[in-house]
mmCIF file of C-alpha atoms and ligand atoms in Angstrom:
data_model
loop_
_atom_site.group_PDB
_atom_site.id
_atom_site.type_symbol
_atom_site.label_atom_id
_atom_site.label_comp_id
_atom_site.label_asym_id
_atom_site.label_seq_id
_atom_site.Cartn_x
_atom_site.Cartn_y
_atom_site.Cartn_z
ATOM 1 C CA MET A 140 99.804 76.209 79.913
ATOM 2 C CA PRO A 141 97.693 78.264 77.791
ATOM 3 C CA SER A 142 98.511 79.751 74.414
ATOM 4 C CA TYR A 143 98.508 83.745 75.638
ATOM 5 C CA SER A 144 97.929 86.492 72.444
ATOM 6 C CA LYS A 145 101.051 88.560 72.053
ATOM 7 C CA ILE A 146 98.927 91.360 70.667
ATOM 8 C CA ASP A 147 97.654 94.076 73.097
ATOM 9 C CA LEU A 148 95.613 96.846 71.738
ATOM 10 C CA HIS A 149 93.347 98.318 74.957
ATOM 11 C CA THR A 150 96.078 99.871 77.380
ATOM 12 C CA HIS A 151 96.745 103.153 80.006
ATOM 13 C CA SER A 152 99.441 104.864 81.209
ATOM 14 C CA ASN A 153 99.332 107.902 83.739
ATOM 15 C CA LYS A 154 99.030 110.290 81.067
ATOM 16 C CA SER A 155 95.405 109.369 82.175
ATOM 17 C CA ASP A 156 93.505 107.039 84.505
ATOM 18 C CA GLY A 157 95.958 104.059 83.825
ATOM 19 C CA GLU A 158 99.089 103.303 87.111
ATOM 20 C CA LEU A 159 102.189 103.077 84.628
ATOM 21 C CA SER A 160 104.443 105.950 82.964
ATOM 22 C CA PRO A 161 104.134 105.505 78.665
ATOM 23 C CA TYR A 162 108.171 104.012 79.558
ATOM 24 C CA ASP A 163 106.811 101.672 82.418
ATOM 25 C CA LEU A 164 103.823 100.374 80.408
ATOM 26 C CA VAL A 165 106.374 99.403 77.436
ATOM 27 C CA THR A 166 109.067 98.019 79.755
ATOM 28 C CA LYS A 167 106.380 95.713 81.705
ATOM 29 C CA ALA A 168 104.252 94.645 77.997
ATOM 30 C CA SER A 169 107.297 93.944 76.833
ATOM 31 C CA ASN A 170 108.823 91.710 79.952
ATOM 32 C CA ASN A 171 105.148 89.873 79.796
ATOM 33 C CA GLY A 172 106.494 88.683 76.161
ATOM 34 C CA ILE A 173 103.397 91.393 74.152
ATOM 35 C CA GLN A 174 105.226 92.258 70.790
ATOM 36 C CA MET A 175 102.443 94.654 69.070
ATOM 37 C CA LEU A 176 101.489 97.004 71.518
ATOM 38 C CA ALA A 177 98.814 99.719 71.540
ATOM 39 C CA LEU A 178 99.084 102.567 73.916
ATOM 40 C CA THR A 179 94.840 104.212 73.967
ATOM 41 C CA ASP A 180 94.725 106.401 76.869
ATOM 42 C CA HIS A 181 91.209 108.380 77.663
ATOM 43 C CA ASP A 182 90.632 111.187 75.456
ATOM 44 C CA THR A 183 94.684 111.847 75.271
ATOM 45 C CA VAL A 184 97.863 111.030 73.031
ATOM 46 C CA SER A 185 100.171 112.743 75.451
ATOM 47 C CA GLY A 186 102.138 109.332 75.687
ATOM 48 C CA LEU A 187 102.272 108.035 72.738
ATOM 49 C CA SER A 188 105.915 109.651 71.712
ATOM 50 C CA ASP A 189 107.180 108.571 75.072
ATOM 51 C CA ALA A 190 105.733 104.706 74.508
ATOM 52 C CA LYS A 191 106.915 104.464 70.872
ATOM 53 C CA LYS A 192 110.147 105.157 71.201
ATOM 54 C CA THR A 193 110.490 103.483 74.521
ATOM 55 C CA ALA A 194 108.715 99.743 72.074
ATOM 56 C CA VAL A 195 111.331 100.966 69.355
ATOM 57 C CA LYS A 196 114.209 100.561 72.216
ATOM 58 C CA LYS A 197 112.028 97.101 73.052
ATOM 59 C CA ASN A 198 111.477 95.639 69.223
ATOM 60 C CA ILE A 199 108.115 96.258 69.967
ATOM 61 C CA ASN A 200 105.535 97.089 67.226
ATOM 62 C CA PHE A 201 103.857 99.972 68.423
ATOM 63 C CA ILE A 202 100.503 101.193 67.441
ATOM 64 C CA ASN A 203 99.356 104.633 67.921
ATOM 65 C CA GLY A 204 96.112 104.831 69.486
ATOM 66 C CA ILE A 205 93.944 106.854 71.686
ATOM 67 C CA GLU A 206 89.848 105.650 73.342
ATOM 68 C CA LEU A 207 87.728 108.633 73.140
ATOM 69 C CA SER A 208 84.361 109.302 74.977
ATOM 70 C CA THR A 209 81.656 109.872 73.291
ATOM 71 C CA GLN A 210 78.148 109.764 73.545
ATOM 72 C CA TRP A 211 75.220 108.068 71.947
ATOM 73 C CA ASP A 212 71.403 107.424 72.969
ATOM 74 C CA ASN A 213 72.113 108.974 76.001
ATOM 75 C CA LYS A 214 74.842 106.565 76.841
ATOM 76 C CA THR A 215 78.677 107.147 77.375
ATOM 77 C CA ILE A 216 80.040 104.800 74.364
ATOM 78 C CA HIS A 217 83.717 103.919 74.282
ATOM 79 C CA ILE A 218 85.409 104.607 70.626
ATOM 80 C CA VAL A 219 89.410 103.021 70.709
ATOM 81 C CA GLY A 220 91.618 104.808 67.182
ATOM 82 C CA LEU A 221 94.064 103.081 65.922
ATOM 83 C CA ASN A 222 97.142 103.327 64.117
ATOM 84 C CA ILE A 223 96.089 106.867 63.933
ATOM 85 C CA GLU A 224 98.449 109.745 63.414
ATOM 86 C CA PRO A 225 99.130 111.408 66.509
ATOM 87 C CA GLU A 226 100.251 114.562 65.572
ATOM 88 C CA ASN A 227 97.735 115.497 63.102
ATOM 89 C CA ALA A 228 95.955 119.086 64.530
ATOM 90 C CA LEU A 229 92.151 117.455 64.327
ATOM 91 C CA ILE A 230 93.380 115.083 67.336
ATOM 92 C CA ILE A 231 95.261 117.256 68.995
ATOM 93 C CA LYS A 232 92.238 119.732 68.936
ATOM 94 C CA ALA A 233 89.914 117.228 69.421
ATOM 95 C CA CYS A 234 92.197 116.310 72.865
ATOM 96 C CA GLU A 235 92.529 119.354 74.351
ATOM 97 C CA LYS A 236 88.634 120.245 73.961
ATOM 98 C CA LEU A 237 87.569 116.501 75.781
ATOM 99 C CA LYS A 238 90.073 117.902 78.429
ATOM 100 C CA VAL A 239 88.629 120.951 78.526
ATOM 101 C CA LEU A 240 85.006 118.988 79.250
ATOM 102 C CA ARG A 241 86.981 116.827 81.662
ATOM 103 C CA LYS A 242 87.907 119.888 84.094
ATOM 104 C CA GLN A 243 84.294 120.630 83.823
ATOM 105 C CA ARG A 244 83.000 117.597 84.381
ATOM 106 C CA ALA A 245 85.395 117.057 87.539
ATOM 107 C CA LYS A 246 84.426 120.482 89.207
ATOM 108 C CA LYS A 247 81.060 119.295 88.592
ATOM 109 C CA ILE A 248 81.381 115.884 90.161
ATOM 110 C CA SER A 249 83.411 117.367 93.083
ATOM 111 C CA ARG A 250 80.375 120.329 93.839
ATOM 112 C CA LYS A 251 77.766 117.221 94.154
ATOM 113 C CA LEU A 252 80.195 114.952 96.228
ATOM 114 C CA SER A 253 80.177 117.803 98.807
ATOM 115 C CA LYS A 254 76.209 119.035 98.772
ATOM 116 C CA VAL A 255 76.987 115.115 100.299
ATOM 117 C CA GLY A 256 80.006 116.564 103.126
ATOM 118 C CA ILE A 257 82.451 114.737 100.657
ATOM 119 C CA THR A 258 84.923 117.946 100.854
ATOM 120 C CA GLY A 259 88.398 118.233 98.531
ATOM 121 C CA ALA A 260 87.597 115.503 95.538
ATOM 122 C CA TYR A 261 88.615 118.392 93.001
ATOM 123 C CA GLU A 262 91.437 119.168 94.684
ATOM 124 C CA TYR A 263 92.574 115.682 95.650
ATOM 125 C CA THR A 264 91.649 114.314 91.539
ATOM 126 C CA LYS A 265 93.592 117.384 90.339
ATOM 127 C CA LYS A 266 97.166 115.823 91.765
ATOM 128 C CA LEU A 267 96.616 112.465 91.071
ATOM 129 C CA ALA A 268 95.859 112.903 87.015
ATOM 130 C CA VAL A 269 99.532 113.552 85.969
ATOM 131 C CA ASN A 270 98.331 114.784 82.845
ATOM 132 C CA GLY A 271 95.425 116.871 83.807
ATOM 133 C CA ASN A 272 92.360 114.784 82.270
ATOM 134 C CA ILE A 273 90.694 113.908 85.062
ATOM 135 C CA THR A 274 88.625 111.122 84.799
ATOM 136 C CA ARG A 275 85.914 108.773 87.367
ATOM 137 C CA PHE A 276 88.568 106.337 87.613
ATOM 138 C CA HIS A 277 90.728 109.282 90.386
ATOM 139 C CA PHE A 278 87.374 110.144 92.272
ATOM 140 C CA ALA A 279 87.313 106.382 92.936
ATOM 141 C CA GLN A 280 90.905 106.210 94.010
ATOM 142 C CA PHE A 281 90.056 109.626 96.338
ATOM 143 C CA LEU A 282 86.933 108.064 97.666
ATOM 144 C CA ILE A 283 88.754 104.973 98.259
ATOM 145 C CA GLU A 284 91.939 106.104 100.136
ATOM 146 C CA ASN A 285 89.681 108.229 102.355
ATOM 147 C CA LYS A 286 87.748 105.426 102.976
ATOM 148 C CA TYR A 287 84.368 107.172 101.425
ATOM 149 C CA ALA A 288 84.482 103.606 99.414
ATOM 150 C CA LYS A 289 86.450 100.121 99.897
ATOM 151 C CA ASN A 290 86.823 99.263 96.868
ATOM 152 C CA GLN A 291 86.289 100.050 92.268
ATOM 153 C CA THR A 292 83.270 98.110 92.542
ATOM 154 C CA ALA A 293 81.620 99.406 95.711
ATOM 155 C CA VAL A 294 82.864 103.311 94.373
ATOM 156 C CA PHE A 295 81.144 102.784 90.376
ATOM 157 C CA LYS A 296 77.795 101.220 92.693
ATOM 158 C CA ASN A 297 77.440 103.719 95.109
ATOM 159 C CA TYR A 298 78.806 106.672 93.025
ATOM 160 C CA LEU A 299 79.779 108.483 90.514
ATOM 161 C CA VAL A 300 76.768 106.419 88.578
ATOM 162 C CA LYS A 301 72.889 107.812 87.919
ATOM 163 C CA GLY A 302 71.067 108.345 91.119
ATOM 164 C CA LYS A 303 73.907 108.317 93.293
ATOM 165 C CA PRO A 304 76.261 110.856 94.863
ATOM 166 C CA GLY A 305 78.497 112.639 92.465
ATOM 167 C CA TYR A 306 76.665 111.763 88.812
ATOM 168 C CA VAL A 307 76.973 114.367 86.511
ATOM 169 C CA SER A 308 75.661 113.420 83.300
ATOM 170 C CA ALA A 309 78.111 113.456 80.465
ATOM 171 C CA ASN A 310 78.391 115.244 77.200
ATOM 172 C CA TRP A 311 80.757 113.997 74.937
ATOM 173 C CA PRO A 312 81.189 114.198 71.464
ATOM 174 C CA ASN A 313 78.808 112.365 69.305
ATOM 175 C CA LEU A 314 79.770 109.056 67.770
ATOM 176 C CA ILE A 315 79.888 110.619 64.129
ATOM 177 C CA GLU A 316 81.771 112.968 64.747
ATOM 178 C CA THR A 317 84.045 110.427 67.002
ATOM 179 C CA ILE A 318 84.730 108.485 64.104
ATOM 180 C CA ASN A 319 84.990 110.667 61.076
ATOM 181 C CA LEU A 320 87.390 112.060 63.247
ATOM 182 C CA ILE A 321 89.633 108.597 63.719
ATOM 183 C CA ASN A 322 88.932 108.182 60.004
ATOM 184 C CA THR A 323 90.094 111.340 59.030
ATOM 185 C CA ILE A 324 93.799 111.193 60.795
ATOM 186 C CA GLY A 325 94.128 107.594 58.903
ATOM 187 C CA GLY A 326 93.227 105.502 61.743
ATOM 188 C CA VAL A 327 90.289 102.242 62.873
ATOM 189 C CA ALA A 328 87.970 102.639 65.062
ATOM 190 C CA VAL A 329 87.305 99.873 67.122
ATOM 191 C CA ILE A 330 84.169 99.630 69.276
ATOM 192 C CA ALA A 331 85.401 99.000 72.991
ATOM 193 C CA HIS A 332 84.505 96.414 75.864
ATOM 194 C CA PRO A 333 81.185 95.974 73.810
ATOM 195 C CA LEU A 334 79.373 93.692 76.864
ATOM 196 C CA ARG A 335 80.045 96.282 78.847
ATOM 197 C CA TYR A 336 77.259 98.748 78.757
ATOM 198 C CA LYS A 337 74.334 98.830 80.253
ATOM 199 C CA ILE A 338 72.127 98.262 77.340
ATOM 200 C CA THR A 339 69.805 95.692 75.933
ATOM 201 C CA PRO A 340 70.682 93.139 73.670
ATOM 202 C CA THR A 341 68.944 95.064 70.702
ATOM 203 C CA LYS A 342 70.112 98.301 71.631
ATOM 204 C CA LEU A 343 73.498 97.187 71.308
ATOM 205 C CA HIS A 344 72.734 95.590 68.246
ATOM 206 C CA LYS A 345 71.545 99.084 67.004
ATOM 207 C CA LEU A 346 74.798 100.627 68.320
ATOM 208 C CA ILE A 347 76.853 98.498 66.278
ATOM 209 C CA ASP A 348 74.634 98.965 62.954
ATOM 210 C CA GLU A 349 74.937 102.659 63.277
ATOM 211 C CA PHE A 350 78.696 102.222 64.000
ATOM 212 C CA LYS A 351 79.077 100.164 61.271
ATOM 213 C CA ARG A 352 77.097 102.892 59.255
ATOM 214 C CA CYS A 353 78.958 105.547 60.119
ATOM 215 C CA GLY A 354 82.272 104.364 59.133
ATOM 216 C CA GLY A 355 83.353 102.438 62.224
ATOM 217 C CA LYS A 356 85.823 99.120 61.483
ATOM 218 C CA ALA A 357 86.785 96.802 64.013
ATOM 219 C CA ILE A 358 84.850 95.501 67.286
ATOM 220 C CA GLU A 359 86.531 94.097 70.543
ATOM 221 C CA VAL A 360 86.242 90.643 70.587
ATOM 222 C CA ILE A 361 89.263 89.620 73.102
ATOM 223 C CA THR A 362 88.663 92.731 75.945
ATOM 224 C CA SER A 363 89.259 92.036 79.271
ATOM 225 C CA HIS A 364 86.254 89.723 80.618
ATOM 226 C CA ASN A 365 86.880 86.778 78.854
ATOM 227 C CA ILE A 366 84.727 83.926 79.114
ATOM 228 C CA SER A 367 83.991 82.299 76.310
ATOM 229 C CA LYS A 368 80.044 82.827 75.752
ATOM 230 C CA GLU A 369 81.176 86.359 75.751
ATOM 231 C CA ILE A 370 84.067 85.700 72.896
ATOM 232 C CA THR A 371 81.572 84.023 70.811
ATOM 233 C CA THR A 372 78.897 86.193 71.052
ATOM 234 C CA VAL A 373 80.850 89.328 69.887
ATOM 235 C CA SER A 374 82.109 86.773 67.495
ATOM 236 C CA SER A 375 78.797 86.520 66.286
ATOM 237 C CA TYR A 376 77.890 90.320 66.107
ATOM 238 C CA ALA A 377 81.606 91.251 63.867
ATOM 239 C CA LYS A 378 81.159 88.573 61.600
ATOM 240 C CA LYS A 379 76.947 89.497 61.463
ATOM 241 C CA TYR A 380 78.347 93.439 60.699
ATOM 242 C CA ASN A 381 81.057 92.560 58.200
ATOM 243 C CA LEU A 382 83.811 94.015 61.397
ATOM 244 C CA ALA A 383 87.249 93.275 62.029
ATOM 245 C CA ALA A 384 88.100 91.604 65.381
ATOM 246 C CA SER A 385 90.269 94.063 67.941
ATOM 247 C CA ILE A 386 91.963 92.304 70.832
ATOM 248 C CA GLY A 387 93.012 94.655 74.217
ATOM 249 C CA SER A 388 93.583 94.206 77.758
ATOM 250 C CA ASP A 389 92.374 97.678 79.205
ATOM 251 C CA PHE A 390 95.387 97.167 81.326
ATOM 252 C CA HIS A 391 95.276 99.742 84.419
ATOM 253 C CA ASN A 392 97.160 98.851 87.082
ATOM 254 C CA GLU A 393 98.535 95.576 88.653
ATOM 255 C CA SER A 394 95.855 95.105 91.165
ATOM 256 C CA VAL A 395 92.834 94.625 88.775
ATOM 257 C CA SER A 396 93.415 90.262 88.569
ATOM 258 C CA TRP A 397 91.337 90.213 85.637
ATOM 259 C CA ASN A 398 93.427 92.731 83.458
ATOM 260 C CA ARG A 399 97.371 91.388 83.074
ATOM 261 C CA LEU A 400 99.254 92.916 80.711
ATOM 262 C CA GLY A 401 100.340 89.513 78.663
ATOM 263 C CA GLU A 402 97.802 87.076 79.508
ATOM 264 C CA LEU A 403 94.854 87.476 76.783
ATOM 265 C CA PRO A 404 93.272 84.715 74.832
ATOM 266 C CA LEU A 405 93.753 84.422 70.867
ATOM 267 C CA LEU A 406 91.557 86.152 68.865
ATOM 268 C CA PRO A 407 89.451 83.104 67.056
ATOM 269 C CA GLU A 408 91.094 82.128 63.515
ATOM 270 C CA SER A 409 87.731 82.866 61.663
ATOM 271 C CA LEU A 410 87.758 86.241 62.574
ATOM 272 C CA ILE A 411 89.442 89.234 60.678
ATOM 273 C CA PRO A 412 92.374 90.324 62.983
ATOM 274 C CA VAL A 413 91.967 94.362 62.825
ATOM 275 C CA TRP A 414 95.895 94.841 61.734
ATOM 276 C CA LYS A 415 95.340 93.622 58.666
ATOM 277 C CA LEU A 416 93.127 96.484 57.914
ATOM 278 C CA TRP A 417 96.153 98.760 57.884
ATOM 279 C CA ASN A 418 98.502 96.577 57.095
ATOM 280 C CA LYS A 419 96.626 96.558 53.459
ATOM 281 C CA ASN A 420 97.952 100.800 52.555
ATOM 282 C CA ASN A 421 101.327 100.217 53.856
HETATM 283 P P1 LIG B 129 85.155 108.550 82.871
HETATM 284 O O1 LIG B 129 86.084 108.230 81.220
HETATM 285 O O2 LIG B 129 86.254 109.809 83.266
HETATM 286 O O3 LIG B 129 83.548 108.634 82.822
HETATM 287 O O4 LIG B 129 85.839 107.144 83.646
HETATM 288 C C1 LIG B 129 85.154 105.916 83.557
HETATM 289 C C2 LIG B 129 86.779 105.054 83.997
HETATM 290 O O5 LIG B 129 86.187 104.805 85.113
HETATM 291 C C3 LIG B 129 86.914 103.627 82.852
HETATM 292 O O6 LIG B 129 87.833 103.987 82.269
HETATM 293 C C4 LIG B 129 87.744 102.887 84.267
HETATM 294 O O7 LIG B 129 88.312 103.270 84.373
HETATM 295 C C5 LIG B 129 86.571 103.087 85.317
HETATM 296 N N1 LIG B 129 85.502 102.700 85.460
HETATM 297 C C6 LIG B 129 84.027 102.956 85.366
HETATM 298 N N2 LIG B 129 83.647 101.533 85.744
HETATM 299 C C7 LIG B 129 83.797 100.963 86.890
HETATM 300 C C8 LIG B 129 83.534 100.199 86.988
HETATM 301 N N3 LIG B 129 82.123 99.523 87.484
HETATM 302 N N4 LIG B 129 84.484 99.161 87.949
HETATM 303 C C9 LIG B 129 85.666 99.892 88.028
HETATM 304 N N5 LIG B 129 86.178 101.148 86.907
HETATM 305 C C10 LIG B 129 85.350 101.440 86.118
HETATM 306 MN MN1 LIG B 130 89.826 104.138 82.257
HETATM 307 MN MN1 LIG B 131 86.773 102.132 77.928
HETATM 308 MN MN1 LIG B 132 90.426 101.895 78.313
#
């Protein structure tokens, strides 16, 4: 039996594009042996209070988190904020702005899809996104459920990406602004899934270097894809840039086999775990 980590600092609920309610997510995490959990919904803190309440009942160490969409060098980069103050007016305001951006983008995506004969996407995705934060994940669901694509992989190959129907360029807040916000609300900024961006290694180094210089503190070393070569690569980045290491499944739902809750490998012992950063201040 492999030894799994009891820590998961990157998960989604149905307040963004996950399947489970915050209550069900925390319950499932608890049943699967998780002892420290962060909920990190895309651009919203609306699930945190329910998740926290459930975590207290289940005796789980709950970390308030968020996954913020940012723009860097014409690319969308995801920055996870951990141990943030969820009631801080600055994050509430930022989330409201992001919700508007998401709504505008969803309408644009829908218009683009209708140009190739795919109609009704906005109305459909609006119903799927219970909290009003419409993501491309919801559009993927729409396309699959209406037989335009057979799975998520096919959607992100044939639709919603550059050069394909339904593509819209993003205009998220920039990286520096996002790191500053996370630091101001007491959090730790983490580069999410660093090997999932379609950028060259040189560009990735540039991103990590800039992230660090802007006040970013950690990088996800253990993410949803975990082949040991990738863990070694990202561990070397953590050391080179003196960043703490985070760990998170990026769990959205059960149907994707590689992101089950409670089955992540352990963080390499040679790295500084990200939770040491907030324990220091307690
Ligand atoms: P958005 O933040 O609206 O651009 O949506 C991004 C979300 O779409 C991600 O958080 C994933 O949930 C999903 N997603 C993006 N790319 C893929 C992919 N290649 N395969 C499966 N899901 C994806
Ligand atoms: Mn997502
Ligand atoms: Mn992400
Ligand atoms: Mn995520």
